[in-house]
PDB file of C-alpha atoms in Angstrom:
ATOM      1  CA  MET T 693      18.720  12.837   9.615  1.00 37.00           C
ATOM      2  CA  ALA T 694      20.434  13.535   6.316  1.00 40.00           C
ATOM      3  CA  PRO T 695      18.359  15.520   3.806  1.00 42.00           C
ATOM      4  CA  ARG T 696      16.986  13.612   0.871  1.00 49.00           C
ATOM      5  CA  ASN T 697      18.811  14.368  -2.394  1.00 59.00           C
ATOM      6  CA  LYS T 698      16.415  15.861  -4.905  1.00 75.00           C
ATOM      7  CA  SER T 699      16.293  14.614  -8.479  1.00 86.00           C
ATOM      8  CA  ASN T 700      14.262  14.993 -11.634  1.00 93.00           C
ATOM      9  CA  ALA T 701      13.290  11.323 -11.272  1.00 93.00           C
ATOM     10  CA  LEU T 702      10.939   9.561  -8.863  1.00 92.00           C
ATOM     11  CA  GLU T 703      11.737   5.930  -8.110  1.00 92.00           C
ATOM     12  CA  ILE T 704       9.479   3.147  -6.848  1.00 93.00           C
ATOM     13  CA  GLU T 705      10.428  -0.410  -5.914  1.00 94.00           C
ATOM     14  CA  ARG T 706       8.032  -3.191  -4.992  1.00 95.00           C
ATOM     15  CA  ILE T 707       8.417  -6.910  -4.344  1.00 95.00           C
ATOM     16  CA  TYR T 708       5.510  -9.042  -5.553  1.00 96.00           C
ATOM     17  CA  ASP T 709       4.958 -12.630  -4.462  1.00 95.00           C
ATOM     18  CA  ALA T 710       4.334 -13.829  -7.999  1.00 97.00           C
ATOM     19  CA  PRO T 711       6.415 -15.014 -10.976  1.00 97.00           C
ATOM     20  CA  VAL T 712       7.903 -12.412 -13.312  1.00 98.00           C
ATOM     21  CA  GLU T 713       5.671 -13.725 -16.098  1.00 98.00           C
ATOM     22  CA  ALA T 714       2.535 -13.081 -14.033  1.00 97.00           C
ATOM     23  CA  VAL T 715       3.609  -9.526 -13.181  1.00 98.00           C
ATOM     24  CA  TRP T 716       4.490  -8.773 -16.808  1.00 98.00           C
ATOM     25  CA  ASP T 717       1.165 -10.129 -18.046  1.00 98.00           C
ATOM     26  CA  ALA T 718      -0.709  -8.100 -15.441  1.00 98.00           C
ATOM     27  CA  TRP T 719       0.959  -4.980 -16.868  1.00 97.00           C
ATOM     28  CA  THR T 720       0.609  -5.744 -20.554  1.00 97.00           C
ATOM     29  CA  ASP T 721      -2.650  -7.674 -20.972  1.00 97.00           C
ATOM     30  CA  VAL T 722      -5.578  -5.285 -21.516  1.00 96.00           C
ATOM     31  CA  LYS T 723      -8.059  -7.361 -19.521  1.00 97.00           C
ATOM     32  CA  GLN T 724      -5.701  -7.786 -16.575  1.00 98.00           C
ATOM     33  CA  VAL T 725      -4.464  -4.199 -16.347  1.00 98.00           C
ATOM     34  CA  ALA T 726      -8.078  -3.012 -16.154  1.00 97.00           C
ATOM     35  CA  GLN T 727      -8.375  -4.844 -12.820  1.00 97.00           C
ATOM     36  CA  TRP T 728      -5.797  -2.720 -10.980  1.00 97.00           C
ATOM     37  CA  TRP T 729      -4.481   0.295 -12.916  1.00 97.00           C
ATOM     38  CA  GLY T 730      -4.972   3.647 -11.173  1.00 94.00           C
ATOM     39  CA  PRO T 731      -5.699   4.839  -7.639  1.00 93.00           C
ATOM     40  CA  ARG T 732      -8.403   3.129  -5.590  1.00 92.00           C
ATOM     41  CA  GLY T 733     -11.885   3.864  -6.860  1.00 92.00           C
ATOM     42  CA  PHE T 734     -10.751   4.395 -10.466  1.00 95.00           C
ATOM     43  CA  THR T 735     -11.778   2.237 -13.415  1.00 96.00           C
ATOM     44  CA  LEU T 736     -10.219   1.909 -16.850  1.00 96.00           C
ATOM     45  CA  THR T 737     -11.426   1.726 -20.448  1.00 97.00           C
ATOM     46  CA  THR T 738      -8.936   0.869 -23.202  1.00 97.00           C
ATOM     47  CA  LYS T 739      -9.626   2.135 -26.705  1.00 97.00           C
ATOM     48  CA  SER T 740      -6.629   0.448 -28.328  1.00 97.00           C
ATOM     49  CA  LYS T 741      -3.230  -0.974 -27.449  1.00 97.00           C
ATOM     50  CA  GLU T 742      -0.221  -1.897 -29.585  1.00 98.00           C
ATOM     51  CA  LEU T 743       2.547  -3.345 -27.432  1.00 97.00           C
ATOM     52  CA  LYS T 744       5.447  -2.612 -29.779  1.00 98.00           C
ATOM     53  CA  VAL T 745       8.133   0.022 -30.145  1.00 98.00           C
ATOM     54  CA  GLY T 746       6.351   3.118 -31.432  1.00 98.00           C
ATOM     55  CA  GLY T 747       2.984   1.602 -30.540  1.00 98.00           C
ATOM     56  CA  GLN T 748       0.467   3.312 -28.314  1.00 98.00           C
ATOM     57  CA  TRP T 749      -1.887   2.435 -25.511  1.00 98.00           C
ATOM     58  CA  ILE T 750      -4.895   4.752 -25.682  1.00 98.00           C
ATOM     59  CA  TYR T 751      -7.131   4.613 -22.645  1.00 97.00           C
ATOM     60  CA  THR T 752      -9.325   6.614 -20.291  1.00 97.00           C
ATOM     61  CA  MET T 753      -9.256   6.499 -16.514  1.00 96.00           C
ATOM     62  CA  HIS T 754     -12.611   7.126 -14.851  1.00 97.00           C
ATOM     63  CA  GLY T 755     -12.421   8.780 -11.434  1.00 94.00           C
ATOM     64  CA  PRO T 756     -14.842   7.917  -8.619  1.00 92.00           C
ATOM     65  CA  ASP T 757     -16.176  11.483  -8.903  1.00 93.00           C
ATOM     66  CA  GLY T 758     -17.178  10.908 -12.546  1.00 94.00           C
ATOM     67  CA  VAL T 759     -14.251  12.811 -14.065  1.00 95.00           C
ATOM     68  CA  ASP T 760     -12.545  11.158 -17.060  1.00 96.00           C
ATOM     69  CA  TYR T 761      -8.782  11.310 -17.640  1.00 95.00           C
ATOM     70  CA  PRO T 762      -7.723  10.473 -21.226  1.00 96.00           C
ATOM     71  CA  ASN T 763      -4.221   9.108 -21.653  1.00 97.00           C
ATOM     72  CA  ILE T 764      -1.929   8.162 -24.520  1.00 97.00           C
ATOM     73  CA  THR T 765       1.085   5.997 -23.704  1.00 98.00           C
ATOM     74  CA  THR T 766       3.806   5.623 -26.355  1.00 98.00           C
ATOM     75  CA  TYR T 767       6.257   2.715 -26.069  1.00 98.00           C
ATOM     76  CA  HIS T 768       9.977   3.240 -26.714  1.00 98.00           C
ATOM     77  CA  GLU T 769      11.545  -0.012 -25.491  1.00 98.00           C
ATOM     78  CA  ILE T 770      10.038  -3.443 -24.863  1.00 98.00           C
ATOM     79  CA  ILE T 771      12.010  -6.416 -23.564  1.00 98.00           C
ATOM     80  CA  PRO T 772       9.448  -9.132 -22.745  1.00 97.00           C
ATOM     81  CA  TYR T 773       9.350 -10.116 -19.052  1.00 98.00           C
ATOM     82  CA  SER T 774      12.185  -7.688 -18.345  1.00 98.00           C
ATOM     83  CA  LYS T 775      11.717  -4.009 -19.238  1.00 98.00           C
ATOM     84  CA  LEU T 776       9.309  -1.352 -20.501  1.00 98.00           C
ATOM     85  CA  VAL T 777      10.140   2.241 -21.431  1.00 98.00           C
ATOM     86  CA  TYR T 778       7.301   4.574 -22.369  1.00 98.00           C
ATOM     87  CA  ASP T 779       5.997   8.132 -22.260  1.00 97.00           C
ATOM     88  CA  HIS T 780       3.086   8.680 -19.908  1.00 96.00           C
ATOM     89  CA  GLY T 781       0.377  11.283 -19.533  1.00 93.00           C
ATOM     90  CA  ALA T 782      -0.105  12.559 -23.073  1.00 95.00           C
ATOM     91  CA  THR T 783      -3.556  13.467 -24.354  1.00 95.00           C
ATOM     92  CA  PRO T 784      -4.797  14.290 -27.874  1.00 92.00           C
ATOM     93  CA  THR T 785      -3.988  17.951 -27.134  1.00 94.00           C
ATOM     94  CA  SER T 786      -1.009  17.815 -24.736  1.00 95.00           C
ATOM     95  CA  PRO T 787       2.475  16.246 -24.636  1.00 95.00           C
ATOM     96  CA  PRO T 788       3.586  13.478 -22.248  1.00 95.00           C
ATOM     97  CA  MET T 789       4.083  14.401 -18.597  1.00 94.00           C
ATOM     98  CA  PHE T 790       7.102  12.135 -18.022  1.00 96.00           C
ATOM     99  CA  ARG T 791       8.993   9.081 -19.223  1.00 97.00           C
ATOM    100  CA  VAL T 792       8.779   5.767 -17.398  1.00 97.00           C
ATOM    101  CA  GLU T 793      11.420   3.059 -17.155  1.00 98.00           C
ATOM    102  CA  VAL T 794      10.226  -0.092 -15.392  1.00 98.00           C
ATOM    103  CA  THR T 795      12.127  -3.354 -14.973  1.00 98.00           C
ATOM    104  CA  TYR T 796      11.006  -6.772 -13.727  1.00 98.00           C
ATOM    105  CA  SER T 797      13.456  -9.282 -12.231  1.00 98.00           C
ATOM    106  CA  LYS T 798      13.440 -12.467 -10.190  1.00 97.00           C
ATOM    107  CA  TYR T 799      14.128 -11.896  -6.499  1.00 95.00           C
ATOM    108  CA  LYS T 800      14.147 -14.672  -3.889  1.00 93.00           C
ATOM    109  CA  GLY T 801      11.391 -16.582  -5.652  1.00 95.00           C
ATOM    110  CA  LYS T 802       9.367 -13.403  -6.124  1.00 96.00           C
ATOM    111  CA  THR T 803       9.422 -10.479  -8.557  1.00 98.00           C
ATOM    112  CA  LYS T 804      11.155  -7.161  -8.010  1.00 97.00           C
ATOM    113  CA  MET T 805       9.576  -4.253  -9.890  1.00 97.00           C
ATOM    114  CA  GLN T 806      11.760  -1.145 -10.158  1.00 97.00           C
ATOM    115  CA  MET T 807      10.155   1.914 -11.686  1.00 97.00           C
ATOM    116  CA  LYS T 808      11.640   5.297 -12.531  1.00 96.00           C
ATOM    117  CA  MET T 809       9.540   8.305 -13.609  1.00 96.00           C
ATOM    118  CA  ILE T 810      11.730  10.908 -15.307  1.00 96.00           C
ATOM    119  CA  PHE T 811      10.589  14.546 -15.496  1.00 95.00           C
ATOM    120  CA  ASP T 812      11.949  17.608 -17.298  1.00 93.00           C
ATOM    121  CA  SER T 813      13.132  19.238 -14.074  1.00 93.00           C
ATOM    122  CA  ILE T 814      13.648  18.718 -10.354  1.00 92.00           C
ATOM    123  CA  GLU T 815      10.860  21.199  -9.654  1.00 93.00           C
ATOM    124  CA  THR T 816       8.358  19.289 -11.798  1.00 92.00           C
ATOM    125  CA  ALA T 817       9.362  16.010 -10.148  1.00 89.00           C
ATOM    126  CA  GLU T 818       8.868  17.464  -6.661  1.00 90.00           C
ATOM    127  CA  GLU T 819       5.460  18.899  -7.539  1.00 91.00           C
ATOM    128  CA  SER T 820       4.417  15.608  -9.130  1.00 88.00           C
ATOM    129  CA  LYS T 821       5.538  13.711  -6.039  1.00 86.00           C
ATOM    130  CA  LYS T 822       3.207  15.841  -3.908  1.00 86.00           C
ATOM    131  CA  PHE T 823       0.342  15.420  -6.394  1.00 84.00           C
ATOM    132  CA  ILE T 824       0.757  11.635  -6.615  1.00 85.00           C
ATOM    133  CA  LYS T 825       0.690  11.346  -2.827  1.00 82.00           C
ATOM    134  CA  LYS T 826      -2.365  13.590  -2.493  1.00 80.00           C
ATOM    135  CA  ALA T 827      -4.235  11.755  -5.278  1.00 77.00           C
ATOM    136  CA  GLY T 828      -3.453   8.330  -3.803  1.00 81.00           C
ATOM    137  CA  GLY T 829      -1.458   7.344  -6.866  1.00 80.00           C
ATOM    138  CA  HIS T 830       0.722   4.885  -4.964  1.00 88.00           C
ATOM    139  CA  GLY T 831      -2.433   2.865  -4.320  1.00 92.00           C
ATOM    140  CA  THR T 832      -2.017   1.621  -7.887  1.00 95.00           C
ATOM    141  CA  TRP T 833       0.893  -0.614  -6.812  1.00 96.00           C
ATOM    142  CA  ASP T 834      -1.054  -1.836  -3.777  1.00 96.00           C
ATOM    143  CA  ARG T 835      -3.937  -2.771  -6.068  1.00 97.00           C
ATOM    144  CA  LEU T 836      -1.479  -4.676  -8.263  1.00 98.00           C
ATOM    145  CA  ALA T 837      -0.288  -6.635  -5.214  1.00 97.00           C
ATOM    146  CA  GLU T 838      -3.891  -7.504  -4.344  1.00 98.00           C
ATOM    147  CA  TYR T 839      -4.660  -8.536  -7.917  1.00 98.00           C
ATOM    148  CA  LEU T 840      -1.575 -10.771  -8.144  1.00 98.00           C
ATOM    149  CA  GLU T 841      -2.375 -12.315  -4.755  1.00 97.00           C
ATOM    150  CA  LYS T 842      -5.876 -13.229  -5.885  1.00 97.00           C
ATOM    151  CA  GLU T 843      -4.642 -14.604  -9.220  1.00 96.00           C
ATOM    152  CA  THR T 844      -1.815 -16.703  -7.751  1.00 94.00           C
ATOM    153  CA  THR T 845      -3.284 -17.903  -4.427  1.00 95.00           C
ATOM    154  CA  GLY T 846      -7.009 -17.146  -4.594  1.00 95.00           C
ATOM    155  CA  LYS T 847      -6.753 -15.093  -1.376  1.00 95.00           C
ATOM    156  CA  GLU T 848      -8.255 -11.651  -0.848  1.00 97.00           C
ATOM    157  CA  LYS T 849      -5.791  -9.309   0.839  1.00 97.00           C
ATOM    158  CA  PHE T 850      -5.335  -5.598   1.419  1.00 97.00           C
ATOM    159  CA  TYR T 851      -1.991  -3.862   0.887  1.00 97.00           C
ATOM    160  CA  ILE T 852      -0.713  -0.370   1.586  1.00 97.00           C
ATOM    161  CA  ASN T 853       2.819   1.076   1.393  1.00 95.00           C
ATOM    162  CA  ARG T 854       4.418   4.272   2.661  1.00 94.00           C
ATOM    163  CA  THR T 855       8.050   5.412   2.655  1.00 93.00           C
ATOM    164  CA  PHE T 856       9.200   7.264   5.793  1.00 95.00           C
ATOM    165  CA  ASP T 857      12.291   9.405   6.317  1.00 93.00           C
ATOM    166  CA  ALA T 858      13.683   7.267   9.138  1.00 95.00           C
ATOM    167  CA  PRO T 859      15.808   4.095   9.438  1.00 95.00           C
ATOM    168  CA  ILE T 860      14.277   0.676  10.049  1.00 96.00           C
ATOM    169  CA  SER T 861      15.280   0.727  13.731  1.00 95.00           C
ATOM    170  CA  VAL T 862      13.163   3.838  14.322  1.00 96.00           C
ATOM    171  CA  LEU T 863      10.132   2.496  12.437  1.00 96.00           C
ATOM    172  CA  TYR T 864      10.354  -0.798  14.327  1.00 97.00           C
ATOM    173  CA  GLU T 865      10.310   1.160  17.590  1.00 96.00           C
ATOM    174  CA  MET T 866       7.238   3.079  16.426  1.00 96.00           C
ATOM    175  CA  TRP T 867       5.381  -0.225  15.937  1.00 96.00           C
ATOM    176  CA  THR T 868       6.559  -2.095  19.043  1.00 96.00           C
ATOM    177  CA  ASN T 869       6.732   0.558  21.777  1.00 96.00           C
ATOM    178  CA  PRO T 870       3.146   1.059  23.032  1.00 95.00           C
ATOM    179  CA  ASP T 871       3.918   4.632  24.073  1.00 94.00           C
ATOM    180  CA  HIS T 872       4.750   5.477  20.450  1.00 96.00           C
ATOM    181  CA  PHE T 873       2.238   3.138  18.786  1.00 95.00           C
ATOM    182  CA  SER T 874      -0.740   4.665  20.583  1.00 95.00           C
ATOM    183  CA  LYS T 875       0.189   8.191  19.466  1.00 95.00           C
ATOM    184  CA  TRP T 876      -0.210   7.646  15.718  1.00 96.00           C
ATOM    185  CA  LEU T 877      -2.159   4.436  14.995  1.00 95.00           C
ATOM    186  CA  PRO T 878      -5.738   5.464  15.953  1.00 94.00           C
ATOM    187  CA  PRO T 879      -8.033   6.770  13.201  1.00 86.00           C
ATOM    188  CA  THR T 880      -8.170  10.535  12.833  1.00 86.00           C
ATOM    189  CA  GLY T 881     -10.158  11.987  15.739  1.00 88.00           C
ATOM    190  CA  PHE T 882      -9.572   8.952  17.987  1.00 92.00           C
ATOM    191  CA  THR T 883      -7.286   8.301  20.939  1.00 94.00           C
ATOM    192  CA  MET T 884      -5.812   4.954  21.975  1.00 96.00           C
ATOM    193  CA  GLU T 885      -4.881   3.498  25.353  1.00 95.00           C
ATOM    194  CA  PHE T 886      -3.213   0.162  26.095  1.00 96.00           C
ATOM    195  CA  ILE T 887      -4.667  -1.871  28.949  1.00 95.00           C
ATOM    196  CA  GLU T 888      -2.318  -4.840  28.436  1.00 95.00           C
ATOM    197  CA  LYS T 889       0.873  -4.473  26.410  1.00 94.00           C
ATOM    198  CA  GLU T 890       3.156  -7.438  25.800  1.00 96.00           C
ATOM    199  CA  ILE T 891       4.512  -6.857  22.317  1.00 96.00           C
ATOM    200  CA  ARG T 892       6.742  -9.907  21.937  1.00 95.00           C
ATOM    201  CA  PRO T 893       6.495 -13.300  20.207  1.00 96.00           C
ATOM    202  CA  GLY T 894       3.692 -15.129  22.030  1.00 97.00           C
ATOM    203  CA  GLY T 895       2.625 -11.938  23.784  1.00 97.00           C
ATOM    204  CA  SER T 896      -0.640 -10.057  23.455  1.00 96.00           C
ATOM    205  CA  THR T 897      -2.146  -6.614  23.872  1.00 97.00           C
ATOM    206  CA  LEU T 898      -5.545  -5.260  24.863  1.00 97.00           C
ATOM    207  CA  TYR T 899      -6.357  -1.694  23.884  1.00 96.00           C
ATOM    208  CA  PHE T 900      -9.137   0.866  23.929  1.00 94.00           C
ATOM    209  CA  MET T 901     -10.008   3.460  21.284  1.00 94.00           C
ATOM    210  CA  THR T 902     -12.551   6.271  21.436  1.00 93.00           C
ATOM    211  CA  ASN T 903     -13.517   9.414  19.603  1.00 90.00           C
ATOM    212  CA  GLY T 904     -14.333  11.025  22.941  1.00 86.00           C
ATOM    213  CA  ASN T 905     -18.070  10.840  22.282  1.00 86.00           C
ATOM    214  CA  ASP T 906     -20.278   7.924  21.333  1.00 83.00           C
ATOM    215  CA  VAL T 907     -17.798   5.527  19.687  1.00 86.00           C
ATOM    216  CA  LYS T 908     -15.798   3.210  21.929  1.00 88.00           C
ATOM    217  CA  MET T 909     -13.850   0.194  20.683  1.00 91.00           C
ATOM    218  CA  TYR T 910     -11.767  -2.472  22.365  1.00 94.00           C
ATOM    219  CA  GLY T 911      -9.311  -4.660  20.483  1.00 95.00           C
ATOM    220  CA  ARG T 912      -6.710  -7.293  21.110  1.00 96.00           C
ATOM    221  CA  ALA T 913      -3.652  -8.511  19.224  1.00 97.00           C
ATOM    222  CA  ASN T 914      -1.716 -11.764  19.517  1.00 97.00           C
ATOM    223  CA  TYR T 915       1.883 -11.444  18.318  1.00 98.00           C
ATOM    224  CA  LEU T 916       3.280 -14.301  16.233  1.00 98.00           C
ATOM    225  CA  GLU T 917       6.623 -13.001  14.902  1.00 98.00           C
ATOM    226  CA  LEU T 918       8.814  -9.948  15.469  1.00 97.00           C
ATOM    227  CA  SER T 919      12.064  -9.194  13.638  1.00 96.00           C
ATOM    228  CA  LYS T 920      13.885  -5.900  14.158  1.00 93.00           C
ATOM    229  CA  GLU T 921      15.331  -6.141  10.649  1.00 88.00           C
ATOM    230  CA  SER T 922      12.336  -7.152   8.585  1.00 94.00           C
ATOM    231  CA  HIS T 923       8.793  -7.663   9.883  1.00 97.00           C
ATOM    232  CA  ILE T 924       6.088  -7.962  12.526  1.00 98.00           C
ATOM    233  CA  LYS T 925       3.233 -10.469  12.327  1.00 98.00           C
ATOM    234  CA  TYR T 926       0.145 -10.565  14.533  1.00 98.00           C
ATOM    235  CA  LYS T 927      -3.543 -11.466  14.606  1.00 97.00           C
ATOM    236  CA  GLN T 928      -6.047  -8.885  15.786  1.00 96.00           C
ATOM    237  CA  GLN T 929      -9.696  -8.938  16.788  1.00 96.00           C
ATOM    238  CA  PHE T 930     -12.308  -6.589  18.189  1.00 94.00           C
ATOM    239  CA  CYS T 931     -13.323  -7.514  21.725  1.00 94.00           C
ATOM    240  CA  ASP T 932     -15.012  -6.230  24.899  1.00 92.00           C
ATOM    241  CA  GLU T 933     -13.237  -4.664  27.866  1.00 90.00           C
ATOM    242  CA  LYS T 934     -12.445  -8.137  29.248  1.00 90.00           C
ATOM    243  CA  GLY T 935     -10.888  -9.367  26.020  1.00 90.00           C
ATOM    244  CA  ASN T 936     -13.823 -11.502  24.877  1.00 92.00           C
ATOM    245  CA  ILE T 937     -14.196 -11.527  21.081  1.00 91.00           C
ATOM    246  CA  SER T 938     -16.853  -9.193  19.715  1.00 89.00           C
ATOM    247  CA  ARG T 939     -17.492  -7.334  16.464  1.00 84.00           C
ATOM    248  CA  HIS T 940     -16.689  -3.884  15.123  1.00 81.00           C
ATOM    249  CA  PRO T 941     -19.377  -1.609  16.653  1.00 77.00           C
ATOM    250  CA  LEU T 942     -20.032   0.043  13.292  1.00 76.00           C
ATOM    251  CA  ALA T 943     -19.476  -2.992  11.010  1.00 82.00           C
ATOM    252  CA  PRO T 944     -21.017  -6.202  12.381  1.00 85.00           C
ATOM    253  CA  ILE T 945     -20.158  -8.229   9.240  1.00 91.00           C
ATOM    254  CA  TRP T 946     -16.483  -7.295   9.426  1.00 92.00           C
ATOM    255  CA  PRO T 947     -14.230 -10.425   9.644  1.00 95.00           C
ATOM    256  CA  GLU T 948     -13.629 -11.589  13.198  1.00 94.00           C
ATOM    257  CA  THR T 949      -9.890 -12.194  12.869  1.00 96.00           C
ATOM    258  CA  MET T 950      -7.369 -10.288  10.748  1.00 96.00           C
ATOM    259  CA  LEU T 951      -3.791 -11.358  10.092  1.00 98.00           C
ATOM    260  CA  THR T 952      -1.555  -8.273   9.971  1.00 98.00           C
ATOM    261  CA  ILE T 953       1.941  -8.372   8.499  1.00 98.00           C
ATOM    262  CA  VAL T 954       4.145  -5.286   8.661  1.00 98.00           C
ATOM    263  CA  GLU T 955       7.290  -5.433   6.512  1.00 97.00           C
ATOM    264  CA  PHE T 956      10.218  -2.995   6.748  1.00 97.00           C
ATOM    265  CA  THR T 957      12.460  -2.417   3.717  1.00 95.00           C
ATOM    266  CA  ALA T 958      15.416  -0.022   3.709  1.00 94.00           C
ATOM    267  CA  GLU T 959      15.336   2.247   0.669  1.00 91.00           C
ATOM    268  CA  ASN T 960      18.533   3.935   1.855  1.00 87.00           C
ATOM    269  CA  GLU T 961      20.283   4.531   5.187  1.00 86.00           C
ATOM    270  CA  ASN T 962      17.612   6.928   6.440  1.00 90.00           C
ATOM    271  CA  GLN T 963      14.520   5.885   4.480  1.00 93.00           C
ATOM    272  CA  THR T 964      12.272   2.904   5.144  1.00 96.00           C
ATOM    273  CA  ARG T 965       9.339   1.581   3.159  1.00 95.00           C
ATOM    274  CA  VAL T 966       6.637   0.079   5.343  1.00 97.00           C
ATOM    275  CA  THR T 967       4.284  -2.450   3.738  1.00 97.00           C
ATOM    276  CA  VAL T 968       1.156  -3.440   5.640  1.00 97.00           C
ATOM    277  CA  SER T 969      -0.960  -6.387   4.542  1.00 97.00           C
ATOM    278  CA  TRP T 970      -4.300  -7.446   6.008  1.00 97.00           C
ATOM    279  CA  GLU T 971      -5.924 -10.835   5.442  1.00 97.00           C
ATOM    280  CA  PRO T 972      -9.155 -12.219   6.958  1.00 97.00           C
ATOM    281  CA  VAL T 973      -8.354 -15.611   8.515  1.00 96.00           C
ATOM    282  CA  ASP T 974      -9.760 -18.416  10.687  1.00 93.00           C
ATOM    283  CA  GLY T 975     -13.155 -19.478   9.406  1.00 91.00           C
ATOM    284  CA  VAL T 976     -14.115 -16.424   7.377  1.00 94.00           C
ATOM    285  CA  THR T 977     -17.584 -16.426   5.820  1.00 95.00           C
ATOM    286  CA  LYS T 978     -18.458 -15.424   2.274  1.00 95.00           C
ATOM    287  CA  ASN T 979     -20.302 -12.335   3.536  1.00 95.00           C
ATOM    288  CA  GLU T 980     -17.305 -11.293   5.618  1.00 95.00           C
ATOM    289  CA  ILE T 981     -14.978 -11.622   2.625  1.00 96.00           C
ATOM    290  CA  GLU T 982     -17.337  -9.481   0.547  1.00 95.00           C
ATOM    291  CA  ALA T 983     -17.459  -6.848   3.309  1.00 94.00           C
ATOM    292  CA  PHE T 984     -13.650  -6.875   3.393  1.00 95.00           C
ATOM    293  CA  ILE T 985     -13.406  -6.389  -0.385  1.00 95.00           C
ATOM    294  CA  GLN T 986     -15.926  -3.552  -0.388  1.00 93.00           C
ATOM    295  CA  GLU T 987     -14.085  -1.726   2.392  1.00 93.00           C
ATOM    296  CA  ARG T 988     -10.641  -1.494   0.750  1.00 94.00           C
ATOM    297  CA  SER T 989     -11.082   2.209  -0.004  1.00 91.00           C
ATOM    298  CA  GLY T 990     -12.058   2.806   3.623  1.00 91.00           C
ATOM    299  CA  MET T 991      -9.044   0.826   4.831  1.00 93.00           C
ATOM    300  CA  THR T 992      -6.825   2.933   2.581  1.00 94.00           C
ATOM    301  CA  GLN T 993      -8.306   6.115   4.020  1.00 92.00           C
ATOM    302  CA  GLY T 994      -7.828   4.867   7.578  1.00 92.00           C
ATOM    303  CA  TRP T 995      -4.226   3.769   7.122  1.00 94.00           C
ATOM    304  CA  THR T 996      -3.400   6.923   5.181  1.00 93.00           C
ATOM    305  CA  GLY T 997      -4.596   9.017   8.116  1.00 93.00           C
ATOM    306  CA  SER T 998      -2.515   6.946  10.536  1.00 95.00           C
ATOM    307  CA  PHE T 999       0.564   7.152   8.304  1.00 96.00           C
ATOM    308  CA  ASP T1000       0.149  10.926   8.003  1.00 94.00           C
ATOM    309  CA  LYS T1001       0.138  11.126  11.807  1.00 95.00           C
ATOM    310  CA  LEU T1002       3.194   8.858  11.954  1.00 97.00           C
ATOM    311  CA  GLU T1003       5.065  11.175   9.590  1.00 95.00           C
ATOM    312  CA  GLU T1004       4.267  14.144  11.827  1.00 95.00           C
ATOM    313  CA  TYR T1005       5.171  12.181  14.956  1.00 95.00           C
ATOM    314  CA  LEU T1006       8.558  11.188  13.500  1.00 95.00           C
ATOM    315  CA  GLU T1007       9.333  14.854  12.873  1.00 92.00           C
ATOM    316  CA  THR T1008       8.513  15.913  16.432  1.00 88.00           C
ATOM    317  CA  SER T1009       9.467  12.923  18.606  1.00 74.00           C
ATOM    318  CA  PRO T1010      12.961  12.871  20.181  1.00 63.00           C
TER     319      PRO T1010
END
């Protein structure tokens, strides 16, 4: 595969199923931004905000470990519902870390958000890229997707994205070939074995996962849609060894049926962004929805571990 060209800028693109106005308001309204800004587990307190050229947004991010991160954002360009340019990462005693350019545009009835973070040097950009990944910073944009989903449809969903250095055709194969799928999907410390494996529209799978000790789990998936160019859609449930529906052995209130949608987006010829969404469906109870909401950090940890394994597998597989 061709090496990735290094730059002093990091770029992020996301498609949100919401009007441009809703995405803009989620970014600029103090009450709304507090619902999603920052990695999972973080909260936000705004001291003041002046959305104007030369104005500042002064706020503190509170980490789940109790550490506070003060921040001063200074705005340089504001085009309502279209573009923001600002300096990010300043504190009362330190200069900004980088400049941000973010645009919002209509895209197939949705909103395309394109964000560029510009650093002083290539080296600083590369180090920041590693730090953002390690700190779970990209979870911010997943949280925004979840917030917009709830505001526009009332549904509770989970989102996670990861960009892989491989074309869509390779990523599709990783998701639809059981021999590949079983190598990277299981949680860290677990192995996976397919008992039945018909990954096709209308097909189904039955699989077994274990940590090699006391935890054993069976699951099944019913495939609804598969497109080599764009997405995979299936419903999954925990079950017994015969395929009868059961519950997660460690989470009895977990929703019975989850709708999984995997979307593939080419970022360039040899890079693909994978977006996974999970939604409880089919007669979900209030307690199950609450359990789902409370477990988003755990879901992020689980998928992050699987994606890390997928990255390693892509580097070593033929």
